[in-house]
Amino acid sequence: MTLSVLARLSPIQSTRLTPWLCRGMKQQATPRKGLKVLFFGTDEFSSSALTALSKGIYSENPGVAHIEVVCPPPRYKVRTNKEKTKLIWKARVSSRATNLGIRVHNTPEGGSIQDWEVPTVDLKAGYGANAQFDIGVVASFGAFLPQRIIDSFPQKMINLHPSLLPKYRGPTPIQTAILNSDTHTGVTVQEVHPKRYDAGNILAQVPFELKLGMHRLDLMTQLGHLGGELTVRVLQNLEYSRKHSIVQDETQATITHMFTSGDAKIRWETMTAMDVMRMHWAHFGHIAVWSFLRIKNKVLTVKMTDIELATSFDEPLEEDYLSFRPGSALRKRKHDYIEFPCIDGGRLHVRGFTVEGKQPRDGLQFAAGYIKKNKTPCMLTLSPDCKRPTPNFVYPESYKRPSHLAAVKINDVPLYHSKPKFVKKLKLLEEAEEVKSSEELDESKETEEPKEAEEPKEAEESKETEEPNETKELKESEELKETDESK
């Protein structure tokens, strides 16, 4: 039935036949210009990269014509004696692909893809039956791809990695960059190496500024979007990128490792407040930082989920907080956080707690259940013996306790400015500093005055030595005149 016949029908008949015709037109879609891409990914980084790749389909010079996704299957928990199952985990890239209307393929449930076959292009794309993908793009897939799968693509495979290779190869480059206090990171598009992770030739790189306070999820989304745009440009100029690729310098290569819950434990004897915050940012959304807490004869594992670094304008909950050992849980009425002093004099404000085996609690609930009046429990690095008293805090060698003045002022900004007691103390400390500085100035002046006094004495002596010389010259001239007259 053609469109001319459809025009002769009644409005009711035409509305009934229009969806049938549109369905047939969708199946006969014309293929787009560009490459047919099979995308491999799992987490937030790959999902944001997929979004940028899908936008590249509609650009003026599309490097991507069609895209489909491969990811691990969702995991379910089967309940005994019940038909219902509970979803435990699902790949983020799978949810993003369904929202974008992209077809999703799952790998085998065992996790091994040695016997897995590369799927064909969807028929609805308009490329015909058994159409093969042109290239494979990998972004944080989490599984090693054998040579057989790489060779199944005419244009081989490329990989999107969230670091400036050869630095930080491996599974955790973002976390390692945060923990190492790096100021810059970036993304790299490289060729997939058949034998080693992240060792292929570099096709393109883009640096990215790592600002203080960025956590793992923030960097995953931003670097993923940046890397997706870079991948689109590489696919637009694939031949040029491969001709000018760079071989990685193996001498500069560093390898990262997977982190476990043991890497998120707070070590109060050595870690400063900024060290704890960097660990919290690096594992944000994946592993919570934690420590031990002893309540009578019980040792609890406490996870801290919502942590902030106390700024210079936040008043401490205790005036003499420097006298408390690092890790002490300080509380105050009508405050929704617990304050923990650290070994460098810094302070942490924690608003979220999760005791092992219990439901998450905020600061007020945690204080009401585990902190009693006139008692300050302490977080511990090691689990003590419940039958013995808690050992004393051991400070590291060559440790200097921060002075009260150093804690009161940071970058010439007073920490406490509303409590009258601390304002008085601050004024007294400032006056003492002024007195010391004035005394030092007076001493320096006194040492300079004798030198100035010595200078005029030397000048007088030089004058006295000059005067006799002048008198001698006058006498000699007079004697010469007298001899002339006598002659």
Coordinates of C-alpha atoms in Angstrom, one line a residue, residues 167-448:
K167 CA 51.9 6.7 34.2
Y168 CA 49.3 4.8 36.3
R169 CA 48.7 1.7 34.2
G170 CA 46.2 -0.8 35.6
P171 CA 42.7 -0.7 37.2
T172 CA 42.8 2.3 39.7
P173 CA 44.6 5.3 38.0
I174 CA 42.0 7.8 39.4
Q175 CA 42.3 6.7 43.0
T176 CA 46.1 6.6 42.8
A177 CA 46.3 10.1 41.4
I178 CA 44.2 11.4 44.3
L179 CA 46.2 9.6 47.0
N180 CA 49.5 10.8 45.5
S181 CA 48.3 14.5 45.6
D182 CA 48.7 14.9 41.9
T183 CA 47.7 18.3 40.5
H184 CA 47.1 17.0 36.9
T185 CA 45.8 13.8 35.3
G186 CA 44.2 13.1 32.0
V187 CA 42.9 10.6 29.5
T188 CA 44.6 8.5 26.8
V189 CA 43.4 6.8 23.7
Q190 CA 45.6 3.9 22.9
E191 CA 45.6 0.7 20.8
V192 CA 44.7 -2.5 22.7
H193 CA 47.8 -4.6 23.4
P194 CA 47.2 -8.4 23.0
K195 CA 49.4 -9.4 25.9
R196 CA 49.6 -6.6 28.5
Y197 CA 47.2 -4.1 30.0
D198 CA 47.6 -0.4 28.9
A199 CA 50.8 -1.0 26.9
G200 CA 49.6 -0.2 23.4
N201 CA 50.7 2.7 21.2
I202 CA 49.3 6.1 22.2
L203 CA 46.9 7.7 19.7
A204 CA 45.9 10.8 21.6
Q205 CA 46.1 12.4 25.1
V206 CA 44.4 15.3 26.8
P207 CA 45.5 16.6 30.3
F208 CA 43.1 17.5 33.0
E209 CA 43.5 19.7 36.1
L210 CA 42.9 17.8 39.4
K211 CA 41.5 20.3 41.9
L212 CA 41.5 19.8 45.6
G213 CA 38.3 18.3 46.9
M214 CA 37.4 16.2 43.7
H215 CA 36.4 12.7 44.6
R216 CA 36.4 9.5 42.6
L217 CA 32.9 9.8 41.1
D218 CA 33.5 13.4 40.0
L219 CA 36.6 12.5 38.2
M220 CA 35.0 9.4 36.6
T221 CA 32.2 11.4 35.1
Q222 CA 34.4 14.4 33.9
L223 CA 37.2 12.3 32.6
G224 CA 34.8 9.9 30.9
H225 CA 33.1 12.7 29.1
L226 CA 36.4 14.2 28.1
G227 CA 37.7 10.8 26.9
G228 CA 34.5 10.1 24.9
E229 CA 34.9 13.4 23.0
L230 CA 38.6 12.6 22.4
T231 CA 37.6 9.1 21.1
V232 CA 35.2 10.6 18.6
R233 CA 38.0 12.8 17.2
V234 CA 40.3 9.8 17.0
L235 CA 37.7 7.8 15.1
Q236 CA 37.2 10.7 12.7
N237 CA 40.9 10.7 11.9
L238 CA 41.8 7.1 12.7
E239 CA 44.4 6.6 9.9
Y240 CA 46.2 9.8 10.7
S241 CA 46.2 8.9 14.5
R242 CA 47.7 5.5 13.8
K243 CA 50.4 6.9 11.5
H244 CA 51.5 9.4 14.2
S245 CA 51.1 7.1 17.2
I246 CA 53.7 7.1 20.0
V247 CA 55.3 4.1 21.5
Q248 CA 55.2 4.1 25.3
D249 CA 58.4 4.5 27.3
E250 CA 58.6 1.5 29.5
T251 CA 61.1 3.1 31.9
Q252 CA 58.4 5.7 32.9
A253 CA 55.6 3.1 33.4
T254 CA 54.0 2.8 36.8
I255 CA 51.4 0.2 37.7
T256 CA 48.4 0.5 40.0
H257 CA 46.7 -2.2 42.0
M258 CA 43.2 -3.0 43.2
F259 CA 42.2 -1.5 46.6
T260 CA 40.6 -3.4 49.4
S261 CA 38.9 -2.4 52.6
G262 CA 42.3 -2.7 54.4
D263 CA 43.6 0.2 52.3
A264 CA 40.8 2.5 53.7
K265 CA 41.7 2.1 57.4
I266 CA 42.7 5.3 59.3
R267 CA 46.1 5.1 60.9
W268 CA 45.8 7.8 63.6
E269 CA 49.5 7.6 64.6
T270 CA 50.8 8.7 61.2
M271 CA 48.0 10.2 59.1
T272 CA 47.2 13.9 59.0
A273 CA 43.7 15.3 58.5
M274 CA 44.5 15.9 54.8
D275 CA 45.7 12.3 54.4
V276 CA 42.4 11.0 55.7
M277 CA 40.4 13.4 53.4
R278 CA 42.4 12.2 50.4
M279 CA 41.7 8.6 51.3
H280 CA 38.0 9.5 51.6
W281 CA 38.0 11.2 48.2
A282 CA 39.9 8.4 46.5
H283 CA 37.5 5.7 47.7
F284 CA 34.3 7.8 47.6
G285 CA 31.3 5.7 46.6
H286 CA 33.2 2.4 46.7
I287 CA 34.9 1.8 50.1
A288 CA 34.2 3.9 53.2
V289 CA 37.1 4.9 55.5
W290 CA 36.9 3.1 58.8
S291 CA 38.5 2.6 62.2
F292 CA 38.1 0.6 65.4
L293 CA 36.1 1.8 68.4
R294 CA 36.1 0.1 71.9
I295 CA 33.0 0.3 74.1
K296 CA 33.8 -1.5 77.3
N297 CA 34.6 -5.1 76.3
K298 CA 33.4 -4.8 72.7
V299 CA 35.5 -3.7 69.7
L300 CA 33.4 -2.2 66.9
T301 CA 34.3 -1.5 63.3
V302 CA 33.0 2.0 62.5
K303 CA 32.7 3.3 58.9
M304 CA 32.7 7.0 58.3
T305 CA 30.7 8.0 55.2
D306 CA 30.3 11.8 55.4
I307 CA 33.5 13.6 56.2
E308 CA 34.6 17.2 56.0
L309 CA 37.8 19.0 56.8
A310 CA 37.4 21.7 59.5
T311 CA 38.3 25.1 58.0
S312 CA 40.0 27.9 59.8
F313 CA 36.6 29.5 60.6
D314 CA 35.1 26.4 62.3
E315 CA 35.2 26.6 66.1
P316 CA 36.5 23.5 67.9
L317 CA 34.0 21.6 70.1
E318 CA 36.6 21.6 72.8
E319 CA 38.8 24.6 73.7
D320 CA 41.8 22.5 74.6
Y321 CA 41.3 19.9 71.8
L322 CA 45.1 19.7 71.3
S323 CA 45.4 18.0 74.7
F324 CA 43.3 15.1 73.4
R325 CA 44.9 12.2 71.7
P326 CA 44.4 11.9 67.9
G327 CA 41.2 10.0 67.1
S328 CA 39.3 11.2 70.1
A329 CA 35.5 11.5 69.5
L330 CA 34.5 15.0 70.6
R331 CA 30.9 16.0 70.7
K332 CA 28.8 18.9 71.8
R333 CA 25.1 19.5 72.2
K334 CA 23.1 20.7 69.1
H335 CA 25.9 19.8 66.8
D336 CA 25.2 17.3 64.1
Y337 CA 28.8 16.1 63.7
I338 CA 31.5 14.4 65.7
E339 CA 34.9 16.1 65.7
F340 CA 38.1 14.0 65.5
P341 CA 41.5 15.8 66.1
C342 CA 44.4 14.5 64.1
I343 CA 48.1 14.2 64.7
D344 CA 49.0 17.4 62.8
G345 CA 46.5 19.6 64.7
G346 CA 43.8 19.4 62.0
R347 CA 40.2 18.4 62.7
L348 CA 37.7 16.2 60.9
H349 CA 33.9 16.7 61.1
V350 CA 32.1 13.4 60.5
R351 CA 28.3 13.4 60.0
G352 CA 27.7 9.8 58.8
F353 CA 28.5 6.6 60.6
T354 CA 27.9 2.9 59.9
V355 CA 28.7 0.4 62.7
E356 CA 29.3 -3.1 61.4
G357 CA 26.0 -5.0 61.5
K358 CA 23.9 -1.9 62.1
Q359 CA 22.0 0.6 60.1
P360 CA 23.6 3.9 59.0
R361 CA 23.4 6.7 61.5
D362 CA 24.0 10.4 61.5
G363 CA 26.2 12.3 64.0
L364 CA 23.5 12.9 66.6
Q365 CA 22.3 9.3 66.6
F366 CA 25.9 8.0 66.8
A367 CA 26.6 10.3 69.8
A368 CA 23.5 9.3 71.6
G369 CA 24.2 5.5 71.2
Y370 CA 28.0 5.3 71.6
I371 CA 29.3 8.5 73.4
K372 CA 28.3 9.1 77.0
K373 CA 28.6 12.3 79.0
N374 CA 31.9 13.3 80.4
K375 CA 33.6 10.5 78.4
T376 CA 35.5 10.7 75.2
P377 CA 36.0 7.4 73.4
C378 CA 38.9 7.1 71.0
M379 CA 39.2 5.6 67.6
L380 CA 41.9 2.9 67.4
T381 CA 44.1 1.8 64.6
L382 CA 44.6 -1.7 65.8
S383 CA 41.9 -3.9 67.5
P384 CA 42.9 -4.3 71.2
D385 CA 42.5 -7.3 73.4
C386 CA 39.1 -7.0 75.1
K387 CA 40.5 -8.6 78.3
R388 CA 43.1 -5.9 78.8
P389 CA 43.1 -2.1 79.0
T390 CA 43.5 -0.1 75.9
P391 CA 47.2 0.6 75.3
N392 CA 48.4 4.2 75.3
F393 CA 48.8 6.2 72.2
V394 CA 52.3 5.9 70.7
Y395 CA 53.5 9.0 68.9
P396 CA 56.1 8.4 66.1
E397 CA 59.7 9.3 66.6
S398 CA 60.9 12.8 66.0
Y399 CA 57.3 14.0 66.5
K400 CA 56.7 17.6 67.6
R401 CA 53.3 18.3 69.0
P402 CA 51.7 21.3 67.3
S403 CA 51.8 24.4 69.5
H404 CA 48.6 26.2 70.4
L405 CA 49.6 29.3 68.5
A406 CA 50.2 27.2 65.3
A407 CA 46.8 25.7 65.7
V408 CA 45.1 29.1 66.4
K409 CA 46.5 30.8 63.3
I410 CA 46.7 29.4 59.8
N411 CA 47.8 31.7 57.0
D412 CA 47.5 34.7 59.4
V413 CA 43.7 33.9 59.8
P414 CA 42.5 33.3 63.4
L415 CA 40.7 30.0 63.9
Y416 CA 38.5 31.2 66.7
H417 CA 36.8 34.5 66.4
S418 CA 33.5 34.3 68.2
K419 CA 34.3 32.8 71.6
P420 CA 35.4 35.6 74.0
K421 CA 37.8 33.3 75.9
F422 CA 39.7 32.4 72.8
V423 CA 39.6 36.0 71.6
K424 CA 41.3 37.0 74.8
K425 CA 43.9 34.2 74.5
L426 CA 44.5 35.1 70.9
K427 CA 45.1 38.8 71.9
L428 CA 47.5 37.7 74.7
L429 CA 49.4 35.5 72.3
E430 CA 49.5 38.3 69.7
E431 CA 50.7 40.8 72.3
A432 CA 53.4 38.3 73.4
E433 CA 54.5 38.0 69.9
E434 CA 54.7 41.8 69.5
V435 CA 56.7 42.1 72.7
K436 CA 59.2 39.5 71.5
S437 CA 59.5 41.2 68.1
S438 CA 60.0 44.6 69.7
E439 CA 62.7 43.2 72.0
E440 CA 64.4 41.7 69.1
L441 CA 64.3 45.0 67.3
D442 CA 65.7 46.8 70.3
E443 CA 68.6 44.3 70.6
S444 CA 69.4 44.7 66.9
K445 CA 69.4 48.5 67.4
E446 CA 71.7 48.3 70.4
T447 CA 74.1 46.2 68.4
E448 CA 74.1 48.8 65.6

